[in-house]
Structure formats: structure tokens, C-alpha cells
Coordinates of C-alpha atoms in Angstrom, one line a residue:
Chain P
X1 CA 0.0 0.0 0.0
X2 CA 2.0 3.2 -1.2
X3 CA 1.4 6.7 0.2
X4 CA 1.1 9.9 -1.4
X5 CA 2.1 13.3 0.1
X6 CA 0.7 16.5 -1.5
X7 CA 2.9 20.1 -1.1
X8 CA 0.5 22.8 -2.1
X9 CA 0.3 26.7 -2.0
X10 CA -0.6 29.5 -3.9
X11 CA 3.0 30.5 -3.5
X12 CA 5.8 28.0 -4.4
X13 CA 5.3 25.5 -1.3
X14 CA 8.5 25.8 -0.5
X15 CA 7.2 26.0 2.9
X16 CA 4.6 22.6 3.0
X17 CA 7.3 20.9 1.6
X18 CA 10.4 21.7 4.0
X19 CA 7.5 20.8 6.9
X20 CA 5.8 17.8 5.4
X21 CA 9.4 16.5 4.2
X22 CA 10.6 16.6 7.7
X23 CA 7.5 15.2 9.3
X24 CA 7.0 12.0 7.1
X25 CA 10.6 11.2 7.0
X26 CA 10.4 10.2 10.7
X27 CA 8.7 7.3 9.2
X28 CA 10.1 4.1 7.6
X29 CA 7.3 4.3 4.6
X30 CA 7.1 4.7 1.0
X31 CA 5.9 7.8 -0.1
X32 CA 5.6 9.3 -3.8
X33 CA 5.9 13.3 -3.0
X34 CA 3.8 15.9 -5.1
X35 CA 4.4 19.7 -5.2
X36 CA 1.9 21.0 -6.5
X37 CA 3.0 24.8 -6.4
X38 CA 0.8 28.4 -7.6
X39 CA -2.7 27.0 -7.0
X40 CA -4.2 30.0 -7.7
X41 CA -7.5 29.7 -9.3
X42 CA -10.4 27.3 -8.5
X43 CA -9.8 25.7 -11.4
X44 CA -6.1 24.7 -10.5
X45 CA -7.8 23.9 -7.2
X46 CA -10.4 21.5 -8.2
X47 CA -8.2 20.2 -10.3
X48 CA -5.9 18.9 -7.4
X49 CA -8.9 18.0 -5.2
X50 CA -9.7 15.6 -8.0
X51 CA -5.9 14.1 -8.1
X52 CA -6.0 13.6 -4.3
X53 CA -9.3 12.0 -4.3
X54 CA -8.2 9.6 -7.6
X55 CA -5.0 9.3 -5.5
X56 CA -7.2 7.4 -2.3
X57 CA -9.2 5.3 -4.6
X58 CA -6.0 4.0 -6.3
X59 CA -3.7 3.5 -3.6
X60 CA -6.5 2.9 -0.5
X61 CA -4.3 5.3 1.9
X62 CA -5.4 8.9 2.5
X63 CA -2.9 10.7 0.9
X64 CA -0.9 13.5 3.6
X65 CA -1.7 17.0 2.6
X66 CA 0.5 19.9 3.8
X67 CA -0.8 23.2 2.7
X68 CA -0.3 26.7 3.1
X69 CA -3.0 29.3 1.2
X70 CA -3.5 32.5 1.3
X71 CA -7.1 31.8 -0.2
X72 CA -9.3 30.9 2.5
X73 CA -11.7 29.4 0.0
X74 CA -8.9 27.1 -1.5
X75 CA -8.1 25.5 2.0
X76 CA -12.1 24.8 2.6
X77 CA -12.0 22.8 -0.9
X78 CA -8.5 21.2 0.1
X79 CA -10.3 20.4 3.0
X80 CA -13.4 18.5 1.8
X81 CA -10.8 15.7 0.1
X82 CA -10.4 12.7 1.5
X83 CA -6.6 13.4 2.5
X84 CA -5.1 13.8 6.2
X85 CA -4.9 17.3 5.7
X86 CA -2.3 19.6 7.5
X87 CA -2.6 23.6 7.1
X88 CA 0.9 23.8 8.3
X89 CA 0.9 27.2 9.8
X90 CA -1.9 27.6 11.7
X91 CA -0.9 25.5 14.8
X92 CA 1.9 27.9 15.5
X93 CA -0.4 31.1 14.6
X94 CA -2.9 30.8 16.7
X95 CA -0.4 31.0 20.0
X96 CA 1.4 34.0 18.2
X97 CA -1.3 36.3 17.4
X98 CA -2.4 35.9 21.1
X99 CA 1.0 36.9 22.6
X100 CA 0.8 39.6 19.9
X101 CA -2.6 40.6 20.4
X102 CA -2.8 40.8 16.5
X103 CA -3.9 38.7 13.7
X104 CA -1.7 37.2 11.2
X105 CA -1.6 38.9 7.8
X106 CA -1.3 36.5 5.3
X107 CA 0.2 37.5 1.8
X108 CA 0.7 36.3 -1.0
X109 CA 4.2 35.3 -2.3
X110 CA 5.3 36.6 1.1
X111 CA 8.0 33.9 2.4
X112 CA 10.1 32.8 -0.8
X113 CA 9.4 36.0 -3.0
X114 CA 11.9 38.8 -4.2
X115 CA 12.6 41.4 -1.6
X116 CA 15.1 43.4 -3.3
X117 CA 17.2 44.1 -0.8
X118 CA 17.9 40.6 0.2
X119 CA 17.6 39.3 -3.2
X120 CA 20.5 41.9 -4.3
X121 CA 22.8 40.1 -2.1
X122 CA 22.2 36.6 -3.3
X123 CA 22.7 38.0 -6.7
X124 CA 25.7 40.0 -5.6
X125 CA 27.0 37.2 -4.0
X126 CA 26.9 34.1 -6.8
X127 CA 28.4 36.7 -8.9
X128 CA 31.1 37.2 -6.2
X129 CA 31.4 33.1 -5.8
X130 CA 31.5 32.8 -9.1
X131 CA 33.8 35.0 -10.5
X132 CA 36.0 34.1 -7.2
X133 CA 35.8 30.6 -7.4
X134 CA 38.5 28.0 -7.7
X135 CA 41.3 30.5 -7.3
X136 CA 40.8 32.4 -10.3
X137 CA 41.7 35.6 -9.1
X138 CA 43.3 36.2 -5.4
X139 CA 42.3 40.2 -6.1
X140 CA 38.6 40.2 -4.1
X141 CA 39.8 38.6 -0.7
X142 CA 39.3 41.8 1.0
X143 CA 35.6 41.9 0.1
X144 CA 34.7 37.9 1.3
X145 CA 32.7 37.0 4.0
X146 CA 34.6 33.7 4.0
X147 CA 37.3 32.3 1.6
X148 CA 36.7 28.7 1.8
X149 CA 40.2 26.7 1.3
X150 CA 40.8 22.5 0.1
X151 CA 42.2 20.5 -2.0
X152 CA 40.6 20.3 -5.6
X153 CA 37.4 18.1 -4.9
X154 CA 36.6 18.3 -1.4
X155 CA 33.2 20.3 -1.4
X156 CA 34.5 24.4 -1.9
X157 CA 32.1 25.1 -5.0
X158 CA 29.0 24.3 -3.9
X159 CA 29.5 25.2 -0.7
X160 CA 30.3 28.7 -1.8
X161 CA 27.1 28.7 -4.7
X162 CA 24.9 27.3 -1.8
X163 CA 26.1 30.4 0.4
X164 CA 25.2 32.7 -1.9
X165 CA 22.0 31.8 -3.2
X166 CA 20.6 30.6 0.0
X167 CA 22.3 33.8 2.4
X168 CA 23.3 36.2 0.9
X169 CA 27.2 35.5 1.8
X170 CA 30.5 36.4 -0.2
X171 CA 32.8 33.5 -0.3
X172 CA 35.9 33.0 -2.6
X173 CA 37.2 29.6 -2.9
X174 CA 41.3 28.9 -3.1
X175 CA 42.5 25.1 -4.5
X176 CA 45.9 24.2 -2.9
X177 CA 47.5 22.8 -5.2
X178 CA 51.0 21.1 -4.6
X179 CA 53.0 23.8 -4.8
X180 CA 51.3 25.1 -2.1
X181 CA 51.7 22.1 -0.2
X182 CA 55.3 21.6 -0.5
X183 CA 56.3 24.9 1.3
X184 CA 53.2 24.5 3.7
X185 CA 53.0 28.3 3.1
X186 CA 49.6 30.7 2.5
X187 CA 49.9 33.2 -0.3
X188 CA 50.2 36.7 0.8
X189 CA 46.9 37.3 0.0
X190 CA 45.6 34.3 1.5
X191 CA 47.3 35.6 4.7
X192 CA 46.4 39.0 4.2
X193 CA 43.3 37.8 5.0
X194 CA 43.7 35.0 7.2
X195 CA 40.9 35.4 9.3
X196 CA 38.5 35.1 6.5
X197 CA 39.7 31.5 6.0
X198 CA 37.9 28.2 6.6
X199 CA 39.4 25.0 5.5
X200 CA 37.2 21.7 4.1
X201 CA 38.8 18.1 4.2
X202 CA 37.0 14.9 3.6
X203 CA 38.3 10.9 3.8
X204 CA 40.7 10.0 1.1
X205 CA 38.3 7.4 0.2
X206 CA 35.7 9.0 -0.8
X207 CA 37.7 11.9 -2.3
X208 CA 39.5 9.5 -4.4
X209 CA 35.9 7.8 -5.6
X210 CA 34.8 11.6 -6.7
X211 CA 37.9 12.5 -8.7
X212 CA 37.5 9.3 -10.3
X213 CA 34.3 10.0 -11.5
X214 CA 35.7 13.1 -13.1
X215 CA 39.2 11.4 -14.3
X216 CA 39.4 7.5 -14.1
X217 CA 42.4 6.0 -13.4
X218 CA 44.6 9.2 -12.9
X219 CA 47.0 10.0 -10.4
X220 CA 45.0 12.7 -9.6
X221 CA 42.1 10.2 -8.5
X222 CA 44.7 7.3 -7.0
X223 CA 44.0 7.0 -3.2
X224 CA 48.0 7.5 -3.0
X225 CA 47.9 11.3 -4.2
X226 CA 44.3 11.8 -2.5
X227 CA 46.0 10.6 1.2
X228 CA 49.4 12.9 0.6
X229 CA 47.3 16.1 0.0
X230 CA 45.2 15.3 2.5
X231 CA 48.0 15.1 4.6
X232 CA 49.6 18.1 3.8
X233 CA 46.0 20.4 3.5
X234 CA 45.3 19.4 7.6
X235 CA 48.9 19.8 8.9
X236 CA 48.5 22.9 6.8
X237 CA 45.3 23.8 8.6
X238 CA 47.0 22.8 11.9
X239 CA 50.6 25.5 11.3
X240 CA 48.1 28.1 10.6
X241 CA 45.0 27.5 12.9
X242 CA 42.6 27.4 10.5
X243 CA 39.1 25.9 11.4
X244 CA 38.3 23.3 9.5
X245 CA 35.9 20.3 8.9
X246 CA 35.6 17.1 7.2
X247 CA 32.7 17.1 4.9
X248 CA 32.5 13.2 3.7
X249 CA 29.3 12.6 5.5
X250 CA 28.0 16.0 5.4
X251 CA 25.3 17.8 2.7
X252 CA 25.9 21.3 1.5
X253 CA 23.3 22.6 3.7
X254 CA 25.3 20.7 6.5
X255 CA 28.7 22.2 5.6
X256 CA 27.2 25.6 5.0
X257 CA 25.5 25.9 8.6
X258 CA 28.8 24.7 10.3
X259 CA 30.7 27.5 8.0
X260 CA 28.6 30.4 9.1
X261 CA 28.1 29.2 13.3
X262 CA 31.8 28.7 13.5
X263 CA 32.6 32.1 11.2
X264 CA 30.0 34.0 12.9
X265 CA 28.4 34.8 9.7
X266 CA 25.3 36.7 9.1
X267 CA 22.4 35.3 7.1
X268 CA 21.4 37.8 4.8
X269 CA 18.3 36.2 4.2
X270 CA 15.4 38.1 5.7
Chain Y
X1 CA 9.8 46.9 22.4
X2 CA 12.0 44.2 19.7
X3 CA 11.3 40.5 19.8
X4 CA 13.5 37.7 19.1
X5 CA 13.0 34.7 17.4
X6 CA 15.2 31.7 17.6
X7 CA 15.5 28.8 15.3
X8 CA 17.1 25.8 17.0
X9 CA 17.9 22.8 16.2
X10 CA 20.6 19.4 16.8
X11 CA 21.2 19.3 13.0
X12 CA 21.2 22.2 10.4
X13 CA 18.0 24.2 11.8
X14 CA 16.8 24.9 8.3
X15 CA 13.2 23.1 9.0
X16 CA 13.0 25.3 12.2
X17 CA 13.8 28.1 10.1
X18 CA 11.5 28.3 7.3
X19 CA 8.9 27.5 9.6
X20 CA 9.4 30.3 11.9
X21 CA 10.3 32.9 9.1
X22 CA 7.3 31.9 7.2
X23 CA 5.1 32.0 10.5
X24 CA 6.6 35.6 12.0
X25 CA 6.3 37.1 8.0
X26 CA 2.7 37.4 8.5
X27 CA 2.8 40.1 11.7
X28 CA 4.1 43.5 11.3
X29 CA 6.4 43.5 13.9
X30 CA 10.4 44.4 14.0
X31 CA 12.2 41.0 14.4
X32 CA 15.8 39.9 15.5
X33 CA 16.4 36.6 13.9
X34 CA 19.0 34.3 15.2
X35 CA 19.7 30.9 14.4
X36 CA 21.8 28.0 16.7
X37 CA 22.1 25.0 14.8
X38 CA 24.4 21.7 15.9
X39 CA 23.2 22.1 19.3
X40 CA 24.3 18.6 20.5
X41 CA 25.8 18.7 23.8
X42 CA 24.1 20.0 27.0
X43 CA 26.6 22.4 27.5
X44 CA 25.9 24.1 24.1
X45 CA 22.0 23.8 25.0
X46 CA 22.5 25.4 28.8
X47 CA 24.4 28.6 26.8
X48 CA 21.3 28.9 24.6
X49 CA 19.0 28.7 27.7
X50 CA 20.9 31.2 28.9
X51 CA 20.5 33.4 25.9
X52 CA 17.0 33.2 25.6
X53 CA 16.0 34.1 29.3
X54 CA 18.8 36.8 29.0
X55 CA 16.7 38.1 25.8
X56 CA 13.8 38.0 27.8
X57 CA 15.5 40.6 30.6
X58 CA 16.7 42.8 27.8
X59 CA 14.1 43.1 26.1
X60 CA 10.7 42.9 27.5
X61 CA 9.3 40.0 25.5
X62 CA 9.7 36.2 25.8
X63 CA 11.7 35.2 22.3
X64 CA 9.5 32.8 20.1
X65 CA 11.6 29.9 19.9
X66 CA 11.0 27.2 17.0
X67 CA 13.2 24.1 17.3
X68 CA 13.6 20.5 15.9
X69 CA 15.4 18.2 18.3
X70 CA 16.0 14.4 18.0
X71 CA 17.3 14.9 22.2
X72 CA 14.4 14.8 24.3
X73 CA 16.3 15.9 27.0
X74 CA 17.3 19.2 25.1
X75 CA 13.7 19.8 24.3
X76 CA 13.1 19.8 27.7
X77 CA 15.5 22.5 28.8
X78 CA 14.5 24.6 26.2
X79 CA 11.1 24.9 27.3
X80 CA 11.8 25.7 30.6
X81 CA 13.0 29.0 29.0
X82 CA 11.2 32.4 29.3
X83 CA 10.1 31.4 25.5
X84 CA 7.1 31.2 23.5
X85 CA 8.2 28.0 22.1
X86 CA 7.7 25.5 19.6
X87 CA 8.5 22.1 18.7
X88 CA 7.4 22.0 15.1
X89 CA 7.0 18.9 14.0
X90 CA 4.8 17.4 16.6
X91 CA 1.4 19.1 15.6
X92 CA 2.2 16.5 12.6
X93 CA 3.8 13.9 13.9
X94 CA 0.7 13.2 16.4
X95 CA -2.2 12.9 13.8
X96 CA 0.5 10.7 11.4
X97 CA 1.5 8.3 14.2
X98 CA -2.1 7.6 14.7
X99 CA -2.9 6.7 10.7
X100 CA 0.1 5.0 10.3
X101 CA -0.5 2.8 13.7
X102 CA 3.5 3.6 14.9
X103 CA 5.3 6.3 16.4
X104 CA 8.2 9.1 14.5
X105 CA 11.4 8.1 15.1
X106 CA 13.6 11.0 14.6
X107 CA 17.1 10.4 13.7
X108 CA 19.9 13.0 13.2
X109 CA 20.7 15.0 10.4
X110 CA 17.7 13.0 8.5
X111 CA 16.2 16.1 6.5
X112 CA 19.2 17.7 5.6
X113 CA 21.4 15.4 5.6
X114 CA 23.9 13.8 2.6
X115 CA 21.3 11.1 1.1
X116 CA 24.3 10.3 -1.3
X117 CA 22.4 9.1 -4.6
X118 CA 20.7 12.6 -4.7
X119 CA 23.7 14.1 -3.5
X120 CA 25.5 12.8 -6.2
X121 CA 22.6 14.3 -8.4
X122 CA 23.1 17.6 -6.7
X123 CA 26.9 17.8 -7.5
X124 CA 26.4 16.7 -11.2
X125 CA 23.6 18.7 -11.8
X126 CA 26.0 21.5 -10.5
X127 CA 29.1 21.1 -12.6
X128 CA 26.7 20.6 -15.6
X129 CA 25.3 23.8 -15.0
X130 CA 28.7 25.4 -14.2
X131 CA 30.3 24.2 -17.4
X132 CA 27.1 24.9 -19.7
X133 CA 26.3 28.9 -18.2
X134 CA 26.4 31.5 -20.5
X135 CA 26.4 29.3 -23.9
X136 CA 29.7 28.3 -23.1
X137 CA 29.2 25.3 -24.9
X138 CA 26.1 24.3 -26.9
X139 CA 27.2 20.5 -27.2
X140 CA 25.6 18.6 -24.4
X141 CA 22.0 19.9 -24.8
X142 CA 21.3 16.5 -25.1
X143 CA 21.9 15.9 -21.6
X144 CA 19.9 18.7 -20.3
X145 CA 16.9 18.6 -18.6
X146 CA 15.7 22.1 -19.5
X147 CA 17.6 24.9 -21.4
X148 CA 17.0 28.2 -19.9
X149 CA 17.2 31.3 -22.3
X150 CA 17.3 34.9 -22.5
X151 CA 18.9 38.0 -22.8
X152 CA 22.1 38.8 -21.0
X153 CA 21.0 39.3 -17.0
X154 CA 17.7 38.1 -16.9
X155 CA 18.1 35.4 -14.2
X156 CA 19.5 32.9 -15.9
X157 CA 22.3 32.0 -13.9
X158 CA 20.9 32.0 -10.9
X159 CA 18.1 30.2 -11.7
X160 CA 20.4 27.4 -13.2
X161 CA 22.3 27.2 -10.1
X162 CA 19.5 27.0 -7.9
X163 CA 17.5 24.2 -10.0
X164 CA 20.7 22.0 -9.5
X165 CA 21.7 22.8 -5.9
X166 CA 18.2 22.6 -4.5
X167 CA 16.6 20.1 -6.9
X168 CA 19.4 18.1 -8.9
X169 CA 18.0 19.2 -12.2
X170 CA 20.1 19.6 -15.2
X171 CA 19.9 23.1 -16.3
X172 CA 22.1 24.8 -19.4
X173 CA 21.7 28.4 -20.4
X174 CA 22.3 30.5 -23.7
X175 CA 22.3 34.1 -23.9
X176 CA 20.4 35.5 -27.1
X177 CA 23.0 37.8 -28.8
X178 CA 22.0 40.1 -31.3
X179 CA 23.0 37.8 -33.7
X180 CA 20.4 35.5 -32.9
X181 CA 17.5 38.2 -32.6
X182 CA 18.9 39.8 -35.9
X183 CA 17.6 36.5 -37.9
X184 CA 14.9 35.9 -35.6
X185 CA 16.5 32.1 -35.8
X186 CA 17.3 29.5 -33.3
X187 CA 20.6 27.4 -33.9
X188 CA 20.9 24.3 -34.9
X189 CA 22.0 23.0 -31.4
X190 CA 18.7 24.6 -29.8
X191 CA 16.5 23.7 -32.5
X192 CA 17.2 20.1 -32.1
X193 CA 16.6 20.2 -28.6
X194 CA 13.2 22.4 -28.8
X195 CA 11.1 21.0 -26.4
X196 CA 13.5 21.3 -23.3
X197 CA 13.6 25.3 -23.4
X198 CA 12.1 27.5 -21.2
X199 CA 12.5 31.3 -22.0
X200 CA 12.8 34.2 -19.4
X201 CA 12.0 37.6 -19.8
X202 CA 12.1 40.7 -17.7
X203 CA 11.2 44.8 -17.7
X204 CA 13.3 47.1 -19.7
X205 CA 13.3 49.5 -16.9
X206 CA 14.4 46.5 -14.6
X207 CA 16.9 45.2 -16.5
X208 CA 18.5 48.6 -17.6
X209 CA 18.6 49.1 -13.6
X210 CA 20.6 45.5 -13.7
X211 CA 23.0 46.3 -16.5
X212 CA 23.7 49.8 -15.2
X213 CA 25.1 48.4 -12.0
X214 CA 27.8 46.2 -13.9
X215 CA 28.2 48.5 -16.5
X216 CA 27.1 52.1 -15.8
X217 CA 26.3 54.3 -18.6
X218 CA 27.3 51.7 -21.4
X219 CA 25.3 51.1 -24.9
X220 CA 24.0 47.6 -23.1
X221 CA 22.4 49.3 -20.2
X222 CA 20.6 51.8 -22.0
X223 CA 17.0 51.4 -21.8
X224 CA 16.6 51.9 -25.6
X225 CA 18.9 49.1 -25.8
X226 CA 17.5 46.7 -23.3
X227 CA 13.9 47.7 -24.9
X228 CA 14.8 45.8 -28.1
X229 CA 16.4 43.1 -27.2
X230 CA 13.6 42.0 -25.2
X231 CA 10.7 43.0 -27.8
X232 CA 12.9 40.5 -30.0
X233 CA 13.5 38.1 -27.6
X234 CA 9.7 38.0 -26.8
X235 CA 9.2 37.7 -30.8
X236 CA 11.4 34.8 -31.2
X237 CA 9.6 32.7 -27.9
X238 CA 6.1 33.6 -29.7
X239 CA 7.7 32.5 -33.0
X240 CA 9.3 29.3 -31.7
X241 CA 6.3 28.4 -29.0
X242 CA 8.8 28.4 -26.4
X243 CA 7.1 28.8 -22.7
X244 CA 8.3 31.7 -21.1
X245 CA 7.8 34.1 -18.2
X246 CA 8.6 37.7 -16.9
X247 CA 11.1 37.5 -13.9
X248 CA 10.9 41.0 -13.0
X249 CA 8.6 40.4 -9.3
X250 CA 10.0 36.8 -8.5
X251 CA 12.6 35.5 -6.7
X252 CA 15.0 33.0 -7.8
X253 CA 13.0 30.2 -5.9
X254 CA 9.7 31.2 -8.0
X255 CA 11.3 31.1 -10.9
X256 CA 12.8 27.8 -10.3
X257 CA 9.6 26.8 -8.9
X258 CA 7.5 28.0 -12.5
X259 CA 9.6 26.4 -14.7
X260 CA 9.8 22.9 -13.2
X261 CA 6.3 23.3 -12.6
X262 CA 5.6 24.3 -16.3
X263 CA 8.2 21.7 -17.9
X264 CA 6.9 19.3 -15.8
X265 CA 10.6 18.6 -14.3
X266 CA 11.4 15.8 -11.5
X267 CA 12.5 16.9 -8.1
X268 CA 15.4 15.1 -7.4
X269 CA 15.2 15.6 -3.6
X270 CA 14.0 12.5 -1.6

């Protein structure tokens, strides 16, 4: 018997689907996952009531719904569906607007929409990572929130796009190479800015398995060269005191919330 | 009188995040955000206790605190706090363990954790999208799961990058030129892959405001300039019946959200 869970909003349901992801992967079940994203007419809406209804008669299981609408009239159709139905904000609301003395004032496009002050840093920012990224230029240092540092393969790129899109933060990214690693020395710019610096390492195992992917067979991807730079990047790390984590069983998002609570970053997200 | 909201949480503290920002967006009121993920010893949890009721002194108001925790007994100091507080998942959690006949068993770093298969889709979807910005290449269209077009600085980019970070999906991006708009004409390469692109547009005044900031006072940032290349670009996506949309009032996350929604894209998230 599999299970269905619905994500819908008038907006992009970002927001039922961060909640109802979290909640249902507490359980060990099978789940096909539907977005169903800028519900904004009734027709769009009867249109989905229909799918979640055709969705219980196929499967047997009341498919989860997590909503969030602006459109009071689009929740009471939601609603009248045979789903286990979930109007994701409301449970914290209703505490809120009685500390506050105030209702909530829902808008549309309100959480995950432009606000062009925020939305200038992101862009600001990618373009920063970008054109700063894999030690193309050492020029911009003085402008990064952080200059993430590693050997070639060991997470700096998306970390530093994910940064940026996500918060609004600056960050370069520097490759040691081995010519770096031979004199265990930072560039002058590097240490011009030294504070600025964060360091990423990760198991030579699984480094060597993703510079395979990219060059099979190479010395570049041999466990051999992965284990010496590896070597050299954390005693590196150690002469200079740079923080520094291993990101082999971490996600972006993981590696990018460790980079900004031990940088004392600021999000640049609201 | 300020209020405080914290996000907490023994992993990343993105759930408790969005919930909470998407909650507090909908009250007028000034907020100071702050966010304490990786909160996994008590020690760490007794300093945030501590900042909370401290908070409370300063200010006047008891901090709205939204947290995730797989540590029951972390929960449990938290709430001793002078906090309006929630634990956001279990308004879920409580109707779900009852359908389902067994009880959430929360495990750390499960939402935003490394899940490596779309991990690995993440990172690839990256690098392709890295390697084909900008019409860098026109070659591997074939591998692409959409092909975003438009004129230089209409969201492109970002949009790329945030399809593959957040979603896994494949996207490339060309740049109409003049060139192209002079013939009204796609190029081979594009014309042979016709059904996976998705065209954005934007306002002139927007996008002269855009341009001006990289290059101020230039031929491309004049509005007269910017006018025609989008009344040519919008000729060729009515020509070609490619699906397009106006960027100018969404955020990179709408955008990304429209055109999986309207290419009818798989997330490559769970």
C-alpha cells in the first residue's frame, strides 16, 4: 500500500514541503511526493482535489496533505478531500497572534518571493562566488565573508554557490595545489586575509571515488595522491589555525550551517 | 519593544527556520532573527538557555523559539525558558502516528542530511550547470533537462544554479545575442533540442537598472537598448512556441519553482 504526500500553495510551497518532508521522513514508509506549487484559481484547485481524491481510490491510503494558502476558500476545498490534511501554519499562529494581540496577515508570495534588498545580495554574491571561485583571481579577498580553502574536490564550490544563493554570503574559494603544499606556506593574500579563511577536508576514500568520476584511473584520483594532499592540506590547517571540517558525511546545507556558526556569519536572508 | 525569534535545532535548523520565518512574516512587527544550529551537547543547550532568558530581561518580550530536536532531553530544557516555544513537528507527527499505527522516530541530520544518490545528483547537476552557463558550450544539450534562455541578465544563472543545488536538475543556459535576434532564428544546437527550453523575460526599466550596476552608462544598459532586445526576444519565444515568463517580481525560488512546474521537471530531492 503506497502513500502519497501533496505540497501545495498558492505560492511555491516551498514551505509545505520543508514541513511535510521533515515530518514524514520520521517514518520508515514509502511515499511518492507531489508539489503542486501556484494554486491559484479554483480551477487549478479543483483540479488537485480531484488528483487527491483519484490518488485514495488508487492507492487505498489517505494521501498527507501539507498546505499553506493564502485563499481561504482554496483551504475549505482542500479540505473537503479525502486526504489527512495539515494547514501547516496555523498550529503555531494561533499562539502568536495571542502573545501579539494581533492577527496574522497573510500575503501572498510573502516567504520565498523577491525582496530586493535581500535578493541583491544573493545575486551580488553568486556573482562574487562565481567570479571568485577555484582560485581564479586572489584580487577580491578583501571583500569575502569567508574564503573557503581545500584541495581540488573536497566540497568548496558548492558550498560557496549554496552560500550565496541561499544567504546572501560572499565566499571565494582557493584550491591548494602542490605547490602550495610543498612549502606548507599561504599566499600573501591568503594571509592578508587570514581570518577570513575556513578549511574543508573529507576521507581520502571518498575523495578518491569523486575525482575518479571526473578522471578515471589518474593520479590525480589514486588514493595514494588523495592521502598525501590530504596530509599536507590538515597539517597545513594545523601550522596556521585554520578551522576546518571534514565534509565526507555532510550535505551542503550541513557544511554551509557549520561554515557560518563557526565564522560567525550573518544570514542575509530576511 | 523588539522581539526575538530563535531557530534551534541538533542538525542544520533549516526546518526550524522556514517554519518560523514563514510563521513571523505574517505580523508587522520588527524582528531579530537568530539561528543556533548543531546544538548537541548539553553544555551548548544550557548557553542557549541562557541566551534566551537573557533576551527575555533585555528586552521585555519572551523570544518565540522554534526548534527541531531528536534529544528529548534538550527539548526539555529549552522549554523551561522564558520562550514562546515550539517544537514544530509534533502538531504533525501526532495525527500521522495515529494513521500509520507507529510512532516518528527521529534520527539525526535526517532532513538535511547527505542522502548520497541525490547528493550525487546535486553535484552533477552542478558542474553541468557550471560548465554549460552562458552558452559556453552548446554540445551537451542533449543531456539537459531544461535549457534556460534569454537575454544577457535576466536570471538565468541564478536560476540554473539554484534548480541544481536545490533540486538536482540539469539546467544549461544560452544568452540570445544580437545575432540570434537579428535572424529571428534559433541554432541548430537549440532547435534540435526544442522542447526542453524554457525562455525568461524581464522589464526594460528592470533590466537597464541590472545592466547599469555592472556596467554604468554603457550602450547595453541603456534602456533603448535593453527595450529591443527584449521586444525581439519575446518575438522569437512567440515564434518558436517556447514557454516563457517575466522574472521581474520573483525570486530566484519562483522562478525555479514555475519552470519545473511548467516543464513538468522531477525533483530530485527525496
Amino acid at each position: 500500500m503506497p502513500h502519497t504526500a501533496f505540497y501545495i500553495s498558492d505560492g511555491t510551497a516551498i514551505t509545505a514541503e520543508v514541513i511535510g518532508h521533515a515530518t514524514l521522513s520520521q517514518y520508515p514508509i514509502e511515499i511518492e511526493h507531489i508539489t503542486s506549487p501556484f494554486i491559484e484559481t479554483k480551477e487549478l484547485a479543483l483540479q488537485l482535489c480531484d488528483h487527491i481524491n483519484r490518488c485514495y481510490k488508487t492507492t487505498g491510503n489517505r494521501p498527507f496533505v501539507f498546505f499553506t494558502f493564502v485563499e481561504q476558500e482554496f483551504k475549505k476545498l482542500i479540505k473537503q478531500t479525502e486526504c489527512i490534511c495539515f494547514d501547516v501554519l496555523s498550529p503555531f499562529t494561533k499562539d502568536i497572534s495571542s502573545v501579539l494581540e494581533m492577527k496574522p496577515t497573510p500575503k501572498l508570495h510573502r516567504t520565498h518571493s523577491i525582496n530586493l534588498e535581500s535578493y541583491d545580495y544573493r545575486i551580488g554574491a553568486m556573482n562574487y562566488a562565481l567570479a571568485n571561485d577555484d582560485g581564479q583571481t586572489t584580487k577580491h579577498y578583501d571583500d569575502a565573508d569567508v574564503i573557503l580553502v581545500g584541495v581540488s574536490r573536497s566540497g568548496k564550490t558548492p558550498t560557496s554557490l549554496y552560500l550565496a544563493l541561499q544567504y546572501g554570503i560572499k565566499a571565494a574559494n582557493y584550491p591548494f595545489v602542490e605547490d602550495d603544499m610543498e612549502h606548507l606556506s599561504l599566499s600573501a593574500e591568503l594571509n592578508n586575509n587570514k581570518k577570513r579563511i575556513f578549511g574543508l577536508t573529507i576521507d581520502p576514500a571518498r575523495l578518491a571515488a569523486i575525482r575518479h568520476e571526473r578522471y578515471a584511473n589518474s593520479k590525480y584520483a589514486s588514493i595514494r595522491q588523495c592521502r598525501m594532499e590530504l596530509r599536507e592540506v590538515e597539517r597545513m590547517y594545523k601550522k596556521y589555525k585554520i578551522p576546518f571540517i571534514n565534509t565526507t558525511h555532510f550535505s551542503v546545507e550541513e557544511i554551509s550551517a557549520k561554515v557560518i556558526s563557526e565564522m560567525g556569519l550573518e544570514r542575509r536572508k530576511y
